[in-house]
Amino acid sequence: MALNIEQGSTSHSAYDLRSHMSDAIETHTLAILVENEPGVLARVIGLFSGRGYNIESLTVAEVDHGGHRSRITIVTSGTPQVIQQIRMQLERMVPVHEVSDLTVEGPFVSRELALIKVVAKGEHRVEALRIAEIFRCNVVDSTLESFVFELTGMPEKIDAFTDLMRPLGDVRLARTGVAAIARGL
Amino acid sequence: MSEQMTGAKMIVEALKEQGVDTVFGYPGGAVLPIYDEIFQQNAIRHILVRHEQGAVHAAEGYARSTGKPGVVLVTSGPGATNAVTGLTDALMDSIPIVCLTGQVPTFMIGSDAFQEADTVGITRPCTKMNWLVKETDALADTIHQAFHIATEGRPGPVLVDIPKDVQFATGQYTTKPKAKVSHYQPKVKGDINVITALVEAMEQAERPVFYTGGGVINSGDKASTLLRELVEATGFPITSTLMGLGSYPASGEKWLGMLGMHGTYEANLAMHGCDLMINIGARFDDRITGRIADFSPKSRKAHVDIDPSSINKVIHADFPIIGDVGHVLEDLLKVWKSRGRKTNSAAVQTWWTQIEAWKAIRCLDYKQDGPTIKPQYALERLEALTKDHKARYITTEVGQHQMWAAQYLGFNEPNRWMTSGGLGTMGYGFPASVGVQVAHPDALVINVAGEASWLMNMQEMGTAVQYRLPVKQFILNNERLGMVRQWQELLHGERYSESWSEALPDFVKLAEAFGAKGILCSDPKDLDDAIMEMLNYDGPVIFDCVVEKHENCFPMIPSGKAHNEMLLGEAETQGVIGDAGGVLV
């Protein structure tokens, strides 16, 4: 007895292979307060890789030394259903104290810091410094053939600045990823 | 009690304080100090398994049949990696397990020492929580936390990795009441506004159905009692997942049988056609829902679950209730009674008429004819000859036999049915039966097995014989990987790739080689006598029940199909639709 299911059809499997998530992709910024103990970051990252969620940016640092708390800021993307799952999966983790979806919970401030090294000579070097002033960069290191600029802002601002630098010389970049916090009380 | 002692002694003290009476384990270099302490006391019984995977499954059987956490003790490296399958199984089925692993000394961690493995790294995705304890002073506290986290909220496995120098060193013991209170305190009471809204929906529902799962059993006996009261009082039909069997009795009037891929016709069509689905402690697994887009299209759905991430994960819940099943059912009954115990009884009566028509299909019918034992017949006879036993516990392996056991055996009490649902672990049933028998020495414990699954952990015969555990291994031997063979027949053009069990042992001689009893039965006429011989033997038995080799398990909802696209096998609709054998309904 055979079912005569067409080769390659989705019924030809032990699983339903059709994605039932056709909603639009959204980007959300999550702030996660966790116990500052070994393995917490691995556990959080493991959730994202194990369940196939995206990480666009991630920052982590201790925020309360006495209370042993660290804050992880993750920028992630997915359908609304996936974003809700990410939040709930994070909330059920034992070492996680609090999860805020800043994108949903109201206005928030997000900033990223970048250190941008530009290696250039002559007119290009002058032009790099001029543009850096427009972007209100700090010059944190200088040689006759290079600058290191410090720039803080939204990720888009850093992207715009580096795009302008690339034609001027060799650009090397270190970015921190996004840190974010809700506005107001 | 607040005193100095070695880490190894602390472990035994902490287990005693947690009320542990049994540990399943296997010694090795990195846990020798702990085994030395176990040797010098009598409060905790250690069961020596023959493989660390067996230790975890045995602890799962112990936990599932008692409601208490199961405890495992294994060594570093291979001891820990062998336990991984069991831990993953416990995670998927929400079974509380505390696994203690030895580790190489702290100063050797990271040096690729003998029997070193990154145990917390390897087990992080398959435990609810795990710890590497680097200081003896923190050891007792961590073990108390481990028990708290394993048992509170949605239960699950936890692991404590203990380097050998931490076991040898002396430190301060922390008593259970003084242990750091974890912030992990899941919410057990459901939102009363949503519960009230659900009661309103229940009062109006024309075609309601209860869909219950393992969460009812995990919540404890009280939850099963309340569920029975609610079902009888409302008169609504009830079905259950594989994991939830026994929370409502199979002999109950409102019982529709199991639902899902191999569930009954009436249960699946009731799910498909209902207007109010009340999910209590189940998680809309893909073996239950079939094609998501066509899952119960006309119903409003309530979902009671202690794990918030289960809600809206797969299926949208109109009445999401986060809480413990026992607490939620108590509130639900209270609200329903206070509002006058109303139901739309005329409509529900009509709904029952429809359900009775579906039942009349007799979807589990099969024909026992000819000289070969049908597996369904073997289980029906097993049921008939054991159902009146006052304490019957059934474990299973994974495959066709597991589904037939769920279909043809009736469970009237919770915690009597141990099976690997989420992970589907072949090799689960035998060690689980060992764990159940250790917890209930006088009970009748039967592992319904297939010969292929059973061979995966057959080394546990040594354990069964050593501890005189009279576990009955009821093997439905079709000399095939039956479920694989069934899928190959139905979906892969009858190309039976690697699904034969070649070179099988003589199970009777195998039993005898271990010092147990073996019984071979291949004739339907001999079956009852052979089963009685198995039941009357005081000791472990391997029952080699040679069955029909090409029997398929029906009903069946092929994956990616909806509930109303079920295949029936030998049921009465066969022949009406065609000679293909299985029919699309």
PDB file of N, CA, C and O in Angstrom, chain B residues 430 454 460-466 468-473 507-519 537-543:
ATOM      1  N   PHE B 430      13.275   0.050  28.830  1.00  0.00           N
ATOM      2  CA  PHE B 430      13.817  -0.965  29.732  1.00  0.00           C
ATOM      3  C   PHE B 430      14.419  -0.329  30.992  1.00  0.00           C
ATOM      4  O   PHE B 430      14.019  -0.642  32.111  1.00  0.00           O
ATOM      5  N   TRP B 454      14.531  -2.365  22.167  1.00  0.00           N
ATOM      6  CA  TRP B 454      14.933  -3.043  23.401  1.00  0.00           C
ATOM      7  C   TRP B 454      16.424  -3.331  23.403  1.00  0.00           C
ATOM      8  O   TRP B 454      17.102  -3.216  24.424  1.00  0.00           O
ATOM      9  N   GLU B 460      20.962  -3.451  30.593  1.00  0.00           N
ATOM     10  CA  GLU B 460      20.334  -3.275  31.909  1.00  0.00           C
ATOM     11  C   GLU B 460      19.734  -4.567  32.461  1.00  0.00           C
ATOM     12  O   GLU B 460      19.242  -4.600  33.590  1.00  0.00           O
ATOM     13  N   MET B 461      19.774  -5.645  31.664  1.00  0.00           N
ATOM     14  CA  MET B 461      19.402  -6.958  32.210  1.00  0.00           C
ATOM     15  C   MET B 461      20.244  -7.253  33.445  1.00  0.00           C
ATOM     16  O   MET B 461      19.779  -7.857  34.411  1.00  0.00           O
ATOM     17  N   GLY B 462      21.510  -6.829  33.391  1.00  0.00           N
ATOM     18  CA  GLY B 462      22.395  -7.042  34.534  1.00  0.00           C
ATOM     19  C   GLY B 462      21.852  -6.372  35.788  1.00  0.00           C
ATOM     20  O   GLY B 462      21.851  -6.951  36.882  1.00  0.00           O
ATOM     21  N   THR B 463      21.371  -5.135  35.619  1.00  0.00           N
ATOM     22  CA  THR B 463      20.805  -4.392  36.750  1.00  0.00           C
ATOM     23  C   THR B 463      19.562  -5.107  37.293  1.00  0.00           C
ATOM     24  O   THR B 463      19.403  -5.286  38.502  1.00  0.00           O
ATOM     25  N   ALA B 464      18.679  -5.494  36.372  1.00  0.00           N
ATOM     26  CA  ALA B 464      17.424  -6.140  36.786  1.00  0.00           C
ATOM     27  C   ALA B 464      17.705  -7.411  37.577  1.00  0.00           C
ATOM     28  O   ALA B 464      17.066  -7.683  38.601  1.00  0.00           O
ATOM     29  N   VAL B 465      18.669  -8.177  37.112  1.00  0.00           N
ATOM     30  CA  VAL B 465      18.962  -9.455  37.781  1.00  0.00           C
ATOM     31  C   VAL B 465      19.675  -9.199  39.114  1.00  0.00           C
ATOM     32  O   VAL B 465      19.332  -9.779  40.142  1.00  0.00           O
ATOM     33  N   GLN B 466      20.639  -8.265  39.109  1.00  0.00           N
ATOM     34  CA  GLN B 466      21.397  -7.992  40.339  1.00  0.00           C
ATOM     35  C   GLN B 466      20.477  -7.576  41.486  1.00  0.00           C
ATOM     36  O   GLN B 466      20.641  -8.022  42.618  1.00  0.00           O
ATOM     37  N   ARG B 468      17.247  -8.112  41.720  1.00  0.00           N
ATOM     38  CA  ARG B 468      16.045  -8.967  41.741  1.00  0.00           C
ATOM     39  C   ARG B 468      14.790  -8.149  41.424  1.00  0.00           C
ATOM     40  O   ARG B 468      13.805  -8.197  42.138  1.00  0.00           O
ATOM     41  N   LEU B 469      14.865  -7.356  40.356  1.00  0.00           N
ATOM     42  CA  LEU B 469      13.729  -6.531  39.949  1.00  0.00           C
ATOM     43  C   LEU B 469      12.900  -7.335  38.947  1.00  0.00           C
ATOM     44  O   LEU B 469      13.379  -7.622  37.851  1.00  0.00           O
ATOM     45  N   PRO B 470      11.670  -7.710  39.313  1.00  0.00           N
ATOM     46  CA  PRO B 470      10.899  -8.613  38.445  1.00  0.00           C
ATOM     47  C   PRO B 470      10.244  -7.910  37.259  1.00  0.00           C
ATOM     48  O   PRO B 470       9.054  -8.076  36.995  1.00  0.00           O
ATOM     49  N   VAL B 471      11.006  -7.094  36.543  1.00  0.00           N
ATOM     50  CA  VAL B 471      10.449  -6.353  35.409  1.00  0.00           C
ATOM     51  C   VAL B 471      10.151  -7.304  34.246  1.00  0.00           C
ATOM     52  O   VAL B 471      10.924  -8.214  33.955  1.00  0.00           O
ATOM     53  N   LYS B 472       9.006  -7.084  33.619  1.00  0.00           N
ATOM     54  CA  LYS B 472       8.594  -7.947  32.505  1.00  0.00           C
ATOM     55  C   LYS B 472       8.859  -7.211  31.190  1.00  0.00           C
ATOM     56  O   LYS B 472       8.279  -6.144  30.950  1.00  0.00           O
ATOM     57  N   GLN B 473       9.717  -7.778  30.370  1.00  0.00           N
ATOM     58  CA  GLN B 473      10.052  -7.166  29.080  1.00  0.00           C
ATOM     59  C   GLN B 473       9.191  -7.825  28.004  1.00  0.00           C
ATOM     60  O   GLN B 473       9.482  -8.928  27.558  1.00  0.00           O
ATOM     61  N   PHE B 507      16.116 -14.649  22.227  1.00  0.00           N
ATOM     62  CA  PHE B 507      15.800 -13.910  23.452  1.00  0.00           C
ATOM     63  C   PHE B 507      15.661 -14.818  24.675  1.00  0.00           C
ATOM     64  O   PHE B 507      15.930 -14.394  25.799  1.00  0.00           O
ATOM     65  N   VAL B 508      15.237 -16.052  24.458  1.00  0.00           N
ATOM     66  CA  VAL B 508      15.116 -16.979  25.588  1.00  0.00           C
ATOM     67  C   VAL B 508      16.501 -17.311  26.139  1.00  0.00           C
ATOM     68  O   VAL B 508      16.743 -17.241  27.350  1.00  0.00           O
ATOM     69  N   LYS B 509      17.418 -17.611  25.226  1.00  0.00           N
ATOM     70  CA  LYS B 509      18.785 -17.908  25.669  1.00  0.00           C
ATOM     71  C   LYS B 509      19.441 -16.678  26.270  1.00  0.00           C
ATOM     72  O   LYS B 509      20.222 -16.771  27.219  1.00  0.00           O
ATOM     73  N   LEU B 510      19.116 -15.512  25.691  1.00  0.00           N
ATOM     74  CA  LEU B 510      19.678 -14.264  26.214  1.00  0.00           C
ATOM     75  C   LEU B 510      19.242 -14.061  27.668  1.00  0.00           C
ATOM     76  O   LEU B 510      20.053 -13.737  28.541  1.00  0.00           O
ATOM     77  N   ALA B 511      17.963 -14.280  27.918  1.00  0.00           N
ATOM     78  CA  ALA B 511      17.449 -14.153  29.297  1.00  0.00           C
ATOM     79  C   ALA B 511      18.184 -15.123  30.214  1.00  0.00           C
ATOM     80  O   ALA B 511      18.625 -14.754  31.309  1.00  0.00           O
ATOM     81  N   GLU B 512      18.308 -16.341  29.743  1.00  0.00           N
ATOM     82  CA  GLU B 512      18.950 -17.363  30.577  1.00  0.00           C
ATOM     83  C   GLU B 512      20.417 -17.026  30.830  1.00  0.00           C
ATOM     84  O   GLU B 512      20.941 -17.264  31.923  1.00  0.00           O
ATOM     85  N   ALA B 513      21.067 -16.449  29.822  1.00  0.00           N
ATOM     86  CA  ALA B 513      22.470 -16.077  29.994  1.00  0.00           C
ATOM     87  C   ALA B 513      22.648 -15.043  31.098  1.00  0.00           C
ATOM     88  O   ALA B 513      23.664 -15.009  31.776  1.00  0.00           O
ATOM     89  N   PHE B 514      21.629 -14.191  31.287  1.00  0.00           N
ATOM     90  CA  PHE B 514      21.679 -13.199  32.359  1.00  0.00           C
ATOM     91  C   PHE B 514      21.142 -13.761  33.684  1.00  0.00           C
ATOM     92  O   PHE B 514      21.110 -13.059  34.685  1.00  0.00           O
ATOM     93  N   GLY B 515      20.644 -14.975  33.666  1.00  0.00           N
ATOM     94  CA  GLY B 515      20.051 -15.534  34.881  1.00  0.00           C
ATOM     95  C   GLY B 515      18.599 -15.135  35.060  1.00  0.00           C
ATOM     96  O   GLY B 515      18.078 -15.123  36.177  1.00  0.00           O
ATOM     97  N   ALA B 516      17.947 -14.782  33.973  1.00  0.00           N
ATOM     98  CA  ALA B 516      16.522 -14.436  34.033  1.00  0.00           C
ATOM     99  C   ALA B 516      15.729 -15.498  33.269  1.00  0.00           C
ATOM    100  O   ALA B 516      16.293 -16.475  32.783  1.00  0.00           O
ATOM    101  N   LYS B 517      14.398 -15.269  33.169  1.00  0.00           N
ATOM    102  CA  LYS B 517      13.568 -16.240  32.466  1.00  0.00           C
ATOM    103  C   LYS B 517      13.226 -15.714  31.074  1.00  0.00           C
ATOM    104  O   LYS B 517      12.947 -14.527  30.905  1.00  0.00           O
ATOM    105  N   GLY B 518      13.250 -16.603  30.103  1.00  0.00           N
ATOM    106  CA  GLY B 518      12.850 -16.232  28.756  1.00  0.00           C
ATOM    107  C   GLY B 518      11.620 -17.021  28.337  1.00  0.00           C
ATOM    108  O   GLY B 518      11.486 -18.193  28.675  1.00  0.00           O
ATOM    109  N   ILE B 519      10.702 -16.367  27.631  1.00  0.00           N
ATOM    110  CA  ILE B 519       9.501 -17.043  27.128  1.00  0.00           C
ATOM    111  C   ILE B 519       9.360 -16.677  25.653  1.00  0.00           C
ATOM    112  O   ILE B 519       9.450 -15.500  25.288  1.00  0.00           O
ATOM    113  N   TYR B 537       5.794 -15.546  37.160  1.00  0.00           N
ATOM    114  CA  TYR B 537       7.203 -15.771  37.476  1.00  0.00           C
ATOM    115  C   TYR B 537       7.722 -14.632  38.352  1.00  0.00           C
ATOM    116  O   TYR B 537       7.554 -13.447  38.024  1.00  0.00           O
ATOM    117  N   ASP B 538       8.346 -14.981  39.469  1.00  0.00           N
ATOM    118  CA  ASP B 538       8.850 -13.969  40.392  1.00  0.00           C
ATOM    119  C   ASP B 538      10.293 -13.613  40.022  1.00  0.00           C
ATOM    120  O   ASP B 538      11.242 -14.139  40.597  1.00  0.00           O
ATOM    121  N   GLY B 539      10.436 -12.752  39.055  1.00  0.00           N
ATOM    122  CA  GLY B 539      11.774 -12.338  38.620  1.00  0.00           C
ATOM    123  C   GLY B 539      11.674 -11.715  37.254  1.00  0.00           C
ATOM    124  O   GLY B 539      10.600 -11.683  36.641  1.00  0.00           O
ATOM    125  N   PRO B 540      12.792 -11.190  36.752  1.00  0.00           N
ATOM    126  CA  PRO B 540      12.756 -10.563  35.432  1.00  0.00           C
ATOM    127  C   PRO B 540      12.491 -11.575  34.315  1.00  0.00           C
ATOM    128  O   PRO B 540      12.998 -12.700  34.365  1.00  0.00           O
ATOM    129  N   VAL B 541      11.682 -11.160  33.353  1.00  0.00           N
ATOM    130  CA  VAL B 541      11.320 -12.036  32.235  1.00  0.00           C
ATOM    131  C   VAL B 541      11.520 -11.277  30.916  1.00  0.00           C
ATOM    132  O   VAL B 541      11.163 -10.106  30.813  1.00  0.00           O
ATOM    133  N   ILE B 542      12.108 -11.955  29.947  1.00  0.00           N
ATOM    134  CA  ILE B 542      12.076 -11.447  28.571  1.00  0.00           C
ATOM    135  C   ILE B 542      11.035 -12.274  27.826  1.00  0.00           C
ATOM    136  O   ILE B 542      11.167 -13.500  27.723  1.00  0.00           O
ATOM    137  N   PHE B 543       9.989 -11.611  27.368  1.00  0.00           N
ATOM    138  CA  PHE B 543       8.908 -12.283  26.655  1.00  0.00           C
ATOM    139  C   PHE B 543       9.069 -11.951  25.174  1.00  0.00           C
ATOM    140  O   PHE B 543       8.849 -10.815  24.748  1.00  0.00           O
TER     141      PHE B 543
END
